Each structure stands twice: as C-alpha cells, then as structure tokens.
Amino acid sequence: MPQERIFDTEEAVEKALLIGVDAYDEKQFDFRETMDELKALAETCRLDVLGEITQQKDRIEDKSYVGKGKLQEKDYVEMYDVDVVVANDELTTAQSKSLNDNLGIKIIDRTQLILEIFAMRASSKEGKLQVELAQLDYLMPRLQGHGKSLSRLGGGIGTRGPGETKLETDRRHIRRRMNEIKHQLQTVVEHRERYRSKRRQNHVFQVALVGYTNAGKSTWFNILADESTYEKDILFATLDPKTRQIQVNDGYHLIISDTVGFIQKLPTTLIAAFKSTLEEARDADLLLHVVDASNEEYRTQYDTVNRIIGDLDMDKIPQAVIFNKKDLNEGPTPASQLPNVYVSARDEADEEKVRQLLIDQVEKQMESYEETVPADDADRLYFLKRHTLIHKLEFNEENESYEVEGYRRKAEENGEK
C-alpha cells in the first residue's frame, strides 16, 4: 500500500531583519516609535521579524545607508537564515544596492512595506489604480543604476532605434501607464468634485474623520453613520474614501467622511498618490481628529497628524479631538487645548458625548435665528429641520404657527431653500 503523501499548504513566511539609523539631523521623528511601527508594518505584510540592527549617527550615509561597521554584520543574517532586510527609511538605489551587495539578500524599505499594505487593502477600482500609480512612481527613479543586466538592443517599427536599452523601454512603458492611470483617476476626481460642488451649493456641512492609523476612525465612522465598513486592529485598514450622510439633533443633515490613517515617515509621494481619500477632508468644515489615548506615544502621533494636516494646507479648518480607547488607557487622562472628549467606542453612553461634541462644533460656525412658521407651511418646517440645528420648536395656538429657534449657516440667513 503506497504511503500517503502529506502536502503543507501553509504559506511560507519570510524571516525579516529590521535595520534603522537614529540620525541626529532627523529628530522630527521619535526613532524608537518609528522602529516599533516598522515592525508592525512588517508583521502586517506577514513577515516574521526576528530582530533589529540600529545605529546612531550624525546623518544617514548617502551611499550605504548605515556605516561600514554595520555592513560587516553578516553573522546574524547567516545564523538565522534571514530572507529579507527591511530599512526604516526610503532607500535610494545606491543605498539599496550597497546593502544588497554586502548582506547578499533581498532589501526593501519602509515605503515598499507601506505600498504592499496599500495593495493588500485597496478594494475599489479607484483604490487599486492609486496603489499602482504610487508603485510606479516609486519604481521610476530606481530603474537607473541596476547595471548592464537591464540592457539589450532593440529595434523595429515604433522604437527609437537600435540604441534603445531595456531600461529606456521600461521607463517609457511606466510613463505611459502612469499617464493612463492619471487620466482614469482624473475622471473619478471630476465625478467627486461634481458631488462636492453640489453639496457646497446646498450648503451641506461636511465633517472629516482624520487621525493616526489604527486610532479608531473607521469605528467611529460606523457608529456615527450606522454603517458596517471594514474596521480591524491593523495598520491602514481604510484606504478607499467613504462618505455618508448622517442626521444629528433629530433631523439636521450633514456629510461625514472617513480617511486614510497617517503614520510617521509617511512619504509625501504616498499622500499625493492617495489624494482622493483626502480630498473630502480638504473640503471639510470640521476635522474630527481621532486619537488612540491608550498608546503611550499618543502625543507623538497627535503631533504627527497635525504636522501632515499642515503640510496639506488643512490647518485652517476647525478641529475637535476624540481621545479614543478610554477603556484601554492605563495612563493619565489626555488633554488638548482644542475642544475634545475622552471616550470609548465600546461605551454606548460615550456615543452621545461624541454626537454632542459634533453638534457644539457645528453651532460655532453658525448663527442663531428665530422664525415663525405658519402651521400650514410644512415645506418650510421640513427644510428647517433638515438644514438647521433646531433648539426650540413650539406650537403657538393663538396664531396657529410654530416658534422656531436654532442655528443655521450664513447662506441660509435669508431663508434660502
């Protein structure tokens, strides 16, 4: 009787070694925090992180990333049969080649890890196009410097002649594909802009949830919008933009959007590549900044988000803060000079706190009004309930009318419909 063969169908996990330089001329980031994030990014990409090599230097080496001494540390790589080394910064071609030549294994950097996660998370056609564009944008400047292996002679109709190299062909192909993607994305952008323009004409108040990755933005989006979008305790759970209309204060309609999470050392090219997920935030009347209060480095994360908000010219938009994960926080109560609440998404009572924070911040951008509405003018009453925040609605039997008091946007001051 032949022996039964057993096949291992489990996906092979690559063993990874992290490497980072704590450079004195780059102190805008918390080095230890960025290394912890690099580990989380690597594990999100299903890498088995065995350890790390770090080095303190005045600056990152232009040609080799780390100093010559660190390049000699091959023992760890060989002893533990490491498959890939992951750098904590975006590497140049020269730095990547130097590490590869000295360590003899695959080298990837922080940006490649983030792009890999983006590729895993993107679900819509738009999101997938954005990922591909970001990947090509990353690849383009790195084609040069890979030696003669890329070179081959080519010719024939439609080519630039017999002197064209494979490198040049690849570049031309990438440029063409990038232009195709940009054209397709522009169509989506124009479509979204028409919707936003219509909302602006209708004076719809717009709120955007922003924050560090894994802070809980999607959780609060689902609670406020009564939705069930993807939420999980992982990095970059949300990539594709989500926008919903919600009601507060028994009728007032506003728009709320979820956005991609930020992270330290998030390259500006990646932010640009996912511009569509942030366009809703750029047009917002209010930013709700969700912060993971249980994270020991929550203040660093808070500052990182505000720095990126500034880079995106969004720092003039009013902001309120949701200090989230109160149930997991073992440290002191967080504080901010901005309007804020300290809550847990698991506490139903805290949902009302967030909604009240939202209402209070909307009111700050409005003006108070009083209006008498005849009882038979149902359309006007419906409009006020939908487009203004009503605080008082009483029926006056003497003149058979409703006395209405509340807040409305300046555009509705003269009773526009």
Coordinates of C-alpha atoms in Angstrom, one line a residue:
M1 CA 0.0 0.0 0.0
P2 CA 1.6 3.3 -1.1
Q3 CA 2.4 5.7 1.7
E4 CA 0.0 8.7 2.0
R5 CA 1.7 11.9 0.9
I6 CA 1.0 15.0 3.1
F7 CA 1.4 18.4 1.5
D8 CA 2.0 21.5 3.5
T9 CA -0.4 24.2 2.1
E10 CA 0.6 26.8 4.6
E11 CA 2.1 29.9 3.0
A12 CA 5.8 30.2 3.6
V13 CA 6.6 33.2 5.9
E14 CA 9.8 35.1 5.1
K15 CA 12.1 35.9 8.0
A16 CA 13.0 39.5 8.3
L17 CA 15.6 41.7 10.0
L18 CA 14.9 45.3 10.6
I19 CA 17.6 48.0 10.2
G20 CA 17.4 51.7 11.1
V21 CA 19.6 54.7 11.6
D22 CA 18.9 57.1 14.5
A23 CA 20.3 60.2 12.8
Y24 CA 20.9 63.4 14.9
D25 CA 19.9 65.6 11.9
E26 CA 16.5 63.9 11.7
K27 CA 14.9 64.5 15.1
Q28 CA 11.4 65.4 14.0
F29 CA 10.5 61.8 14.4
D30 CA 10.7 59.6 17.5
F31 CA 13.2 56.9 16.4
R32 CA 12.1 54.2 18.8
E33 CA 8.5 54.8 17.8
T34 CA 9.3 54.6 14.1
M35 CA 11.1 51.3 14.6
D36 CA 8.1 49.8 16.5
E37 CA 5.9 51.0 13.6
L38 CA 8.3 49.4 11.1
K39 CA 7.9 46.1 13.0
A40 CA 4.1 46.5 12.9
L41 CA 4.3 47.3 9.2
A42 CA 6.4 44.2 8.5
E43 CA 4.1 41.9 10.5
T44 CA 1.2 43.4 8.6
C45 CA 3.0 42.2 5.5
R46 CA 3.2 38.7 7.0
L47 CA 6.9 38.9 7.7
D48 CA 8.4 37.0 10.7
V49 CA 10.5 39.7 12.4
L50 CA 13.5 38.1 14.1
G51 CA 15.3 41.2 15.3
E52 CA 16.7 44.6 14.5
I53 CA 20.0 46.4 14.0
T54 CA 20.1 50.1 14.9
Q55 CA 22.9 52.7 14.7
Q56 CA 23.3 56.2 16.0
K57 CA 25.0 58.6 13.5
D58 CA 25.2 62.3 12.8
R59 CA 23.4 61.6 9.5
I60 CA 22.3 58.7 7.2
E61 CA 25.1 57.6 4.8
D62 CA 24.2 58.7 1.3
K63 CA 25.7 55.6 -0.4
S64 CA 25.4 52.9 2.1
Y65 CA 22.6 54.0 4.5
V66 CA 24.5 52.6 7.5
G67 CA 28.1 52.9 8.4
K68 CA 30.8 50.5 7.2
G69 CA 30.9 48.7 10.5
K70 CA 27.3 47.7 10.4
L71 CA 27.7 46.4 6.8
Q72 CA 30.1 43.8 8.2
E73 CA 27.5 42.3 10.5
K74 CA 26.6 39.4 8.3
D75 CA 26.7 36.8 11.1
Y76 CA 23.1 37.5 12.2
V77 CA 21.8 37.2 8.7
E78 CA 23.6 33.9 8.1
M79 CA 23.0 32.4 11.5
Y80 CA 19.2 32.9 11.4
D81 CA 18.8 32.4 7.7
V82 CA 17.2 35.8 7.2
D83 CA 15.3 36.2 3.9
V84 CA 14.9 40.0 3.8
V85 CA 16.3 43.1 5.5
V86 CA 13.8 46.0 6.0
A87 CA 15.1 49.5 6.3
N88 CA 13.4 52.1 8.4
D89 CA 13.7 54.8 5.7
E90 CA 13.0 55.2 2.0
L91 CA 16.3 54.0 0.3
T92 CA 17.9 55.4 -2.8
T93 CA 19.1 53.0 -5.5
A94 CA 22.7 53.3 -4.2
Q95 CA 21.8 52.6 -0.6
S96 CA 19.7 49.5 -1.6
K97 CA 22.5 48.2 -3.8
S98 CA 25.1 48.7 -1.2
L99 CA 23.1 46.8 1.4
N100 CA 22.3 44.0 -1.1
D101 CA 26.0 43.7 -2.1
N102 CA 27.2 43.5 1.5
L103 CA 24.5 41.3 3.0
G104 CA 23.6 39.2 -0.1
I105 CA 19.8 39.1 0.5
K106 CA 16.7 41.0 -0.5
I107 CA 16.5 44.6 0.7
I108 CA 13.2 46.5 1.0
D109 CA 12.4 49.8 2.6
R110 CA 9.6 51.5 4.7
T111 CA 7.9 52.9 1.6
Q112 CA 7.8 49.5 -0.1
L113 CA 6.2 48.0 3.0
I114 CA 3.5 50.7 3.1
L115 CA 2.9 50.2 -0.6
E116 CA 2.5 46.4 -0.1
I117 CA -0.1 47.1 2.6
F118 CA -1.9 49.6 0.4
A119 CA -2.0 46.9 -2.3
M120 CA -3.5 44.4 0.2
R121 CA -6.1 46.8 1.5
A122 CA -7.4 48.6 -1.7
S123 CA -10.7 47.1 -2.8
S124 CA -12.3 49.6 -5.2
K125 CA -11.1 50.2 -8.7
E126 CA -10.0 53.7 -7.8
G127 CA -8.0 52.4 -4.8
K128 CA -6.2 49.8 -6.9
L129 CA -5.4 52.4 -9.5
Q130 CA -4.0 54.7 -6.8
V131 CA -1.8 51.9 -5.5
E132 CA -0.4 51.1 -8.9
L133 CA 0.3 54.7 -9.6
A134 CA 2.2 55.0 -6.2
Q135 CA 4.2 51.8 -7.0
L136 CA 5.2 53.1 -10.4
D137 CA 6.1 56.5 -9.0
Y138 CA 8.3 54.7 -6.5
L139 CA 9.9 52.5 -9.2
M140 CA 10.6 55.1 -11.8
P141 CA 13.7 56.8 -10.3
R142 CA 15.1 53.5 -9.2
L143 CA 15.4 51.9 -12.6
Q144 CA 18.7 53.5 -13.2
G145 CA 21.8 52.0 -11.6
H146 CA 21.0 48.3 -11.9
G147 CA 23.9 47.7 -14.2
K148 CA 24.2 46.1 -17.6
S149 CA 21.7 43.3 -16.8
L150 CA 18.8 45.6 -17.9
S151 CA 20.5 46.5 -21.2
R152 CA 19.5 44.9 -24.5
L153 CA 19.4 46.2 -28.1
G154 CA 16.1 46.7 -29.7
G155 CA 14.8 48.0 -33.0
G156 CA 12.0 47.9 -35.4
I157 CA 8.9 50.0 -36.1
G158 CA 7.7 52.1 -33.2
T159 CA 11.1 52.1 -31.4
R160 CA 13.6 54.9 -31.1
G161 CA 16.2 52.9 -32.9
P162 CA 18.8 50.2 -32.4
G163 CA 20.4 52.1 -29.5
E164 CA 17.4 51.8 -27.2
T165 CA 18.1 49.9 -24.0
K166 CA 15.6 47.9 -21.9
L167 CA 15.9 50.5 -19.2
E168 CA 14.7 53.2 -21.6
T169 CA 11.9 50.9 -22.8
D170 CA 10.8 50.2 -19.2
R171 CA 10.8 53.9 -18.4
R172 CA 8.7 54.7 -21.5
H173 CA 6.3 51.9 -20.6
I174 CA 6.0 53.2 -17.0
R175 CA 5.4 56.8 -18.1
R176 CA 2.7 55.6 -20.5
R177 CA 1.0 53.5 -17.8
M178 CA 1.2 56.4 -15.3
N179 CA -0.4 58.7 -17.7
E180 CA -3.2 56.2 -18.4
I181 CA -3.8 55.8 -14.6
K182 CA -3.8 59.6 -14.1
H183 CA -6.3 60.0 -16.9
Q184 CA -8.7 57.4 -15.3
L185 CA -8.3 58.9 -11.9
Q186 CA -9.0 62.4 -13.2
T187 CA -12.4 61.1 -14.3
V188 CA -13.1 59.9 -10.8
V189 CA -11.8 63.2 -9.3
E190 CA -14.1 65.2 -11.6
H191 CA -17.0 63.0 -10.6
R192 CA -16.3 63.5 -6.9
E193 CA -15.9 67.3 -7.5
R194 CA -19.3 67.5 -9.0
Y195 CA -20.8 65.8 -6.0
R196 CA -18.9 68.2 -3.6
S197 CA -19.9 71.2 -5.7
K198 CA -23.5 70.2 -5.4
R199 CA -23.1 69.8 -1.6
R200 CA -21.5 73.2 -1.3
Q201 CA -24.4 74.7 -3.3
N202 CA -26.8 73.1 -1.0
H203 CA -24.8 74.4 2.0
V204 CA -24.3 70.9 3.4
F205 CA -22.0 70.9 6.4
Q206 CA -19.1 68.5 5.9
V207 CA -17.1 66.6 8.6
A208 CA -14.0 64.6 8.1
L209 CA -12.5 62.0 10.4
V210 CA -8.7 62.2 10.5
G211 CA -6.1 60.6 12.7
Y212 CA -3.2 58.2 13.1
T213 CA -3.6 54.8 11.5
N214 CA -5.4 52.4 13.8
A215 CA -6.7 55.2 16.1
G216 CA -10.3 54.1 15.6
K217 CA -11.6 56.4 12.8
S218 CA -13.5 53.7 11.0
T219 CA -15.1 52.5 14.3
W220 CA -16.5 56.0 15.0
F221 CA -17.5 56.4 11.3
N222 CA -19.5 53.2 11.6
I223 CA -21.1 54.4 14.9
L224 CA -22.0 57.9 13.7
A225 CA -23.1 56.7 10.2
D226 CA -24.7 53.5 11.4
E227 CA -22.5 51.7 8.9
S228 CA -20.6 48.4 8.9
T229 CA -17.5 49.4 6.9
Y230 CA -14.2 47.5 7.3
E231 CA -12.6 48.0 10.7
K232 CA -9.9 46.0 12.3
D233 CA -7.0 46.4 14.7
I234 CA -4.4 46.7 11.9
L235 CA -2.5 49.4 10.1
F236 CA -4.1 51.2 7.2
A237 CA -7.5 49.3 7.5
T238 CA -9.1 52.2 5.5
L239 CA -7.9 53.2 2.1
D240 CA -10.9 53.8 -0.1
P241 CA -12.7 57.0 0.7
K242 CA -16.1 56.6 2.4
T243 CA -18.7 59.3 2.7
R244 CA -22.1 59.1 4.2
Q245 CA -25.0 61.5 5.1
I246 CA -26.0 61.4 8.7
Q247 CA -28.5 63.1 11.0
V248 CA -27.9 64.8 14.3
N249 CA -30.2 66.8 16.6
D250 CA -33.3 65.0 15.3
G251 CA -33.1 65.9 11.7
Y252 CA -30.1 68.1 10.7
H253 CA -28.3 66.6 7.8
L254 CA -24.5 66.7 7.4
I255 CA -21.9 64.7 5.5
I256 CA -19.2 62.7 7.3
S257 CA -16.1 61.1 5.6
D258 CA -13.6 58.5 6.7
T259 CA -10.0 59.0 5.5
V260 CA -6.7 57.0 5.3
G261 CA -4.7 57.0 8.5
F262 CA -1.4 58.8 8.9
I263 CA 1.9 57.4 10.2
Q264 CA 5.4 58.8 11.0
K265 CA 7.7 59.0 7.9
L266 CA 4.7 58.6 5.6
P267 CA 6.3 59.8 2.3
T268 CA 4.6 62.8 0.8
T269 CA 4.5 61.0 -2.6
L270 CA 2.2 58.4 -0.9
I271 CA 0.0 61.2 0.5
A272 CA -0.2 62.6 -3.1
A273 CA -0.9 59.2 -4.5
F274 CA -3.9 58.9 -2.2
K275 CA -5.1 62.4 -2.7
S276 CA -8.6 61.3 -3.4
T277 CA -9.0 59.9 0.1
L278 CA -8.0 63.3 1.5
E279 CA -10.0 65.5 -0.9
E280 CA -13.1 65.1 1.2
A281 CA -11.0 66.2 4.2
R282 CA -9.7 69.2 2.4
D283 CA -13.2 70.4 1.7
A284 CA -14.4 69.8 5.2
D285 CA -15.9 72.4 7.5
L286 CA -14.7 70.5 10.6
L287 CA -12.0 67.9 11.2
L288 CA -12.7 65.3 13.9
H289 CA -9.2 64.2 15.0
V290 CA -9.4 60.6 16.5
V291 CA -6.5 59.8 18.8
D292 CA -5.6 56.4 20.4
A293 CA -5.4 57.6 24.0
S294 CA -4.2 54.1 25.1
N295 CA -1.0 54.4 23.1
E296 CA 2.0 55.5 25.2
E297 CA 3.1 57.6 22.2
Y298 CA -0.3 59.2 21.6
R299 CA 1.2 62.7 21.9
T300 CA 3.8 62.0 19.2
Q301 CA 1.0 60.5 17.0
Y302 CA -1.2 63.5 17.7
D303 CA 1.6 65.9 16.6
T304 CA 2.4 63.8 13.5
V305 CA -1.2 64.1 12.3
N306 CA -1.2 67.8 12.9
R307 CA 2.1 68.2 11.0
I308 CA 0.7 66.4 8.0
I309 CA -2.5 68.4 8.2
G310 CA -0.4 71.5 8.0
D311 CA 1.6 70.0 5.0
L312 CA -1.7 69.5 3.3
D313 CA -2.8 73.1 3.9
M314 CA -5.7 71.9 6.1
D315 CA -4.6 73.5 9.3
K316 CA -7.1 76.4 8.9
I317 CA -10.0 74.0 9.1
P318 CA -11.6 74.0 12.6
Q319 CA -10.7 70.8 14.6
A320 CA -12.1 68.9 17.5
V321 CA -10.4 65.9 19.2
I322 CA -11.9 62.5 20.1
F323 CA -9.5 60.8 22.6
N324 CA -10.4 57.2 21.9
K325 CA -9.9 53.8 23.6
K326 CA -10.5 55.1 27.1
D327 CA -11.2 51.6 28.2
L328 CA -7.6 50.5 27.3
N329 CA -5.8 53.5 28.6
E330 CA -3.8 52.9 31.8
G331 CA -2.0 56.3 31.8
P332 CA -3.2 59.8 32.7
T333 CA -6.2 61.4 31.1
P334 CA -5.2 63.0 27.8
A335 CA -5.6 66.8 27.3
S336 CA -5.8 69.3 24.4
Q337 CA -6.5 73.0 24.1
L338 CA -8.9 72.1 21.3
P339 CA -12.5 71.0 22.1
N340 CA -12.3 67.3 23.0
V341 CA -14.0 64.3 24.6
Y342 CA -12.4 61.3 26.3
V343 CA -14.4 58.2 25.2
S344 CA -14.5 54.5 24.4
A345 CA -16.3 53.2 21.3
R346 CA -17.5 50.3 23.5
D347 CA -19.4 52.5 25.8
E348 CA -22.9 53.4 24.4
A349 CA -23.1 56.5 26.6
D350 CA -20.0 57.9 25.0
E351 CA -21.6 57.9 21.6
E352 CA -23.8 60.7 22.8
K353 CA -20.7 62.6 24.0
V354 CA -19.2 62.5 20.5
R355 CA -22.5 63.5 18.9
Q356 CA -22.8 66.4 21.3
L357 CA -19.2 67.5 20.6
L358 CA -20.1 67.4 16.9
I359 CA -23.2 69.5 17.4
D360 CA -21.4 72.0 19.5
Q361 CA -18.7 72.5 16.9
V362 CA -21.2 72.8 14.1
E363 CA -23.0 75.5 16.1
K364 CA -19.8 77.5 16.4
Q365 CA -19.7 78.0 12.7
M366 CA -23.4 79.1 12.5
E367 CA -25.6 82.0 13.6
S368 CA -28.6 81.9 15.8
Y369 CA -32.0 82.6 14.4
E370 CA -35.7 82.8 15.3
E371 CA -38.5 82.2 12.9
T372 CA -42.3 81.9 13.0
V373 CA -43.6 79.3 10.6
P374 CA -47.3 79.1 9.7
A375 CA -48.8 75.7 10.6
D376 CA -49.7 75.0 7.0
D377 CA -46.2 75.7 5.7
A378 CA -45.0 72.1 6.1
D379 CA -42.3 72.5 3.4
R380 CA -40.6 75.3 5.4
L381 CA -40.7 73.4 8.6
Y382 CA -39.2 70.3 6.9
F383 CA -36.4 72.5 5.4
L384 CA -35.5 74.0 8.8
K385 CA -35.4 70.6 10.5
R386 CA -33.2 69.2 7.7
H387 CA -30.8 72.2 7.2
T388 CA -30.6 73.9 10.6
L389 CA -29.9 72.9 14.2
I390 CA -33.2 73.4 16.0
H391 CA -33.1 74.0 19.7
K392 CA -36.7 75.1 20.3
L393 CA -39.9 74.2 18.4
E394 CA -43.2 75.2 20.0
F395 CA -46.7 75.5 18.6
N396 CA -48.5 78.8 19.2
E397 CA -52.2 78.1 19.3
E398 CA -53.1 81.8 19.2
N399 CA -51.8 82.4 15.7
E400 CA -51.5 78.7 14.7
S401 CA -47.8 78.8 13.9
Y402 CA -44.6 77.3 15.1
E403 CA -42.0 79.3 17.0
V404 CA -38.6 78.0 15.9
E405 CA -35.2 78.9 17.4
G406 CA -31.9 77.4 16.4
Y407 CA -28.7 77.8 14.4
R408 CA -28.2 78.0 10.7
R409 CA -25.4 78.6 8.3
K410 CA -24.9 82.1 7.0
A411 CA -26.1 81.1 3.5
E412 CA -29.5 80.2 4.9
E413 CA -29.8 83.5 6.7
N414 CA -32.4 84.8 4.3
G415 CA -34.4 81.6 4.2
E416 CA -32.8 80.0 1.1
K417 CA -34.0 76.6 0.1

